[in-house]
């Protein structure tokens, strides 16, 4: 509610990063309506299936940029993959039209993530992996 609820309730996200964060939350919540509404009409799919999507754990923004109604967000999202972790990394492109930002497209890569015992836990708790999810 502190981060994304205003955008989910219809207010325009003020930046590409704010839109990306709100879209991540929408993926976590399986909010297909919001995802499609914030996808640019030129690249929007006709339907979106989220039932088989992973259990998302955290989002890390790596870099953002904005210039002349275009924006980029480079992020890495972590998810549970069986007893381990996976990640989706994307360089996303956004466009602003009529005072609203829209997701346009993204170049993605995925992989397995193997945190070290003393690394920050990928679940986003802020604790070290060895005292958080390593033991779960």
PDB file of N, CA and C in Angstrom, residues 79-86 112-115 122 129 133-136:
ATOM      1  N   UNK A  79      13.226 -15.348  -7.545  1.00  0.00           N
ATOM      2  CA  UNK A  79      12.082 -16.196  -7.268  1.00  0.00           C
ATOM      3  C   UNK A  79      12.548 -17.544  -6.730  1.00  0.00           C
ATOM      4  N   UNK A  80      11.618 -18.219  -6.060  1.00  0.00           N
ATOM      5  CA  UNK A  80      11.894 -19.566  -5.552  1.00  0.00           C
ATOM      6  C   UNK A  80      11.911 -20.527  -6.726  1.00  0.00           C
ATOM      7  N   UNK A  81      12.902 -21.385  -6.753  1.00  0.00           N
ATOM      8  CA  UNK A  81      13.015 -22.409  -7.801  1.00  0.00           C
ATOM      9  C   UNK A  81      13.267 -23.739  -7.097  1.00  0.00           C
ATOM     10  N   UNK A  82      12.196 -24.430  -6.725  1.00  0.00           N
ATOM     11  CA  UNK A  82      12.340 -25.658  -5.954  1.00  0.00           C
ATOM     12  C   UNK A  82      12.921 -25.328  -4.589  1.00  0.00           C
ATOM     13  N   UNK A  83      14.057 -25.943  -4.268  1.00  0.00           N
ATOM     14  CA  UNK A  83      14.702 -25.652  -2.988  1.00  0.00           C
ATOM     15  C   UNK A  83      15.746 -24.552  -3.122  1.00  0.00           C
ATOM     16  N   UNK A  84      15.883 -23.999  -4.323  1.00  0.00           N
ATOM     17  CA  UNK A  84      16.871 -22.952  -4.549  1.00  0.00           C
ATOM     18  C   UNK A  84      16.232 -21.671  -5.039  1.00  0.00           C
ATOM     19  N   UNK A  85      17.018 -20.909  -5.811  1.00  0.00           N
ATOM     20  CA  UNK A  85      16.597 -19.600  -6.281  1.00  0.00           C
ATOM     21  C   UNK A  85      16.866 -19.453  -7.769  1.00  0.00           C
ATOM     22  N   UNK A  86      16.024 -18.688  -8.410  1.00  0.00           N
ATOM     23  CA  UNK A  86      16.234 -18.307  -9.792  1.00  0.00           C
ATOM     24  C   UNK A  86      16.095 -16.804  -9.915  1.00  0.00           C
ATOM     25  N   UNK A 112      19.900 -19.530 -12.696  1.00  0.00           N
ATOM     26  CA  UNK A 112      19.889 -20.017 -11.325  1.00  0.00           C
ATOM     27  C   UNK A 112      20.745 -19.070 -10.491  1.00  0.00           C
ATOM     28  N   UNK A 113      20.295 -18.797  -9.283  1.00  0.00           N
ATOM     29  CA  UNK A 113      21.044 -17.921  -8.392  1.00  0.00           C
ATOM     30  C   UNK A 113      21.484 -18.728  -7.180  1.00  0.00           C
ATOM     31  N   UNK A 114      22.772 -18.682  -6.894  1.00  0.00           N
ATOM     32  CA  UNK A 114      23.334 -19.418  -5.758  1.00  0.00           C
ATOM     33  C   UNK A 114      23.988 -18.426  -4.799  1.00  0.00           C
ATOM     34  N   UNK A 115      23.217 -17.945  -3.819  1.00  0.00           N
ATOM     35  CA  UNK A 115      23.800 -16.994  -2.877  1.00  0.00           C
ATOM     36  C   UNK A 115      24.799 -17.678  -1.949  1.00  0.00           C
ATOM     37  N   UNK A 122      18.186 -13.398  -0.874  1.00  0.00           N
ATOM     38  CA  UNK A 122      17.407 -12.936  -2.032  1.00  0.00           C
ATOM     39  C   UNK A 122      15.925 -12.729  -1.739  1.00  0.00           C
ATOM     40  N   UNK A 129      21.941 -14.617   4.155  1.00  0.00           N
ATOM     41  CA  UNK A 129      21.320 -15.849   3.664  1.00  0.00           C
ATOM     42  C   UNK A 129      21.434 -16.980   4.672  1.00  0.00           C
ATOM     43  N   UNK A 133      16.994 -17.772   4.736  1.00  0.00           N
ATOM     44  CA  UNK A 133      16.386 -18.818   3.906  1.00  0.00           C
ATOM     45  C   UNK A 133      17.263 -20.041   3.681  1.00  0.00           C
ATOM     46  N   UNK A 134      18.540 -19.994   4.029  1.00  0.00           N
ATOM     47  CA  UNK A 134      19.398 -21.174   3.871  1.00  0.00           C
ATOM     48  C   UNK A 134      18.860 -22.330   4.687  1.00  0.00           C
ATOM     49  N   UNK A 135      18.302 -22.066   5.844  1.00  0.00           N
ATOM     50  CA  UNK A 135      17.839 -23.107   6.755  1.00  0.00           C
ATOM     51  C   UNK A 135      16.396 -23.532   6.491  1.00  0.00           C
ATOM     52  N   UNK A 136      15.724 -22.863   5.583  1.00  0.00           N
ATOM     53  CA  UNK A 136      14.314 -23.199   5.314  1.00  0.00           C
ATOM     54  C   UNK A 136      14.198 -24.309   4.315  1.00  0.00           C
TER      55      UNK A 136
END
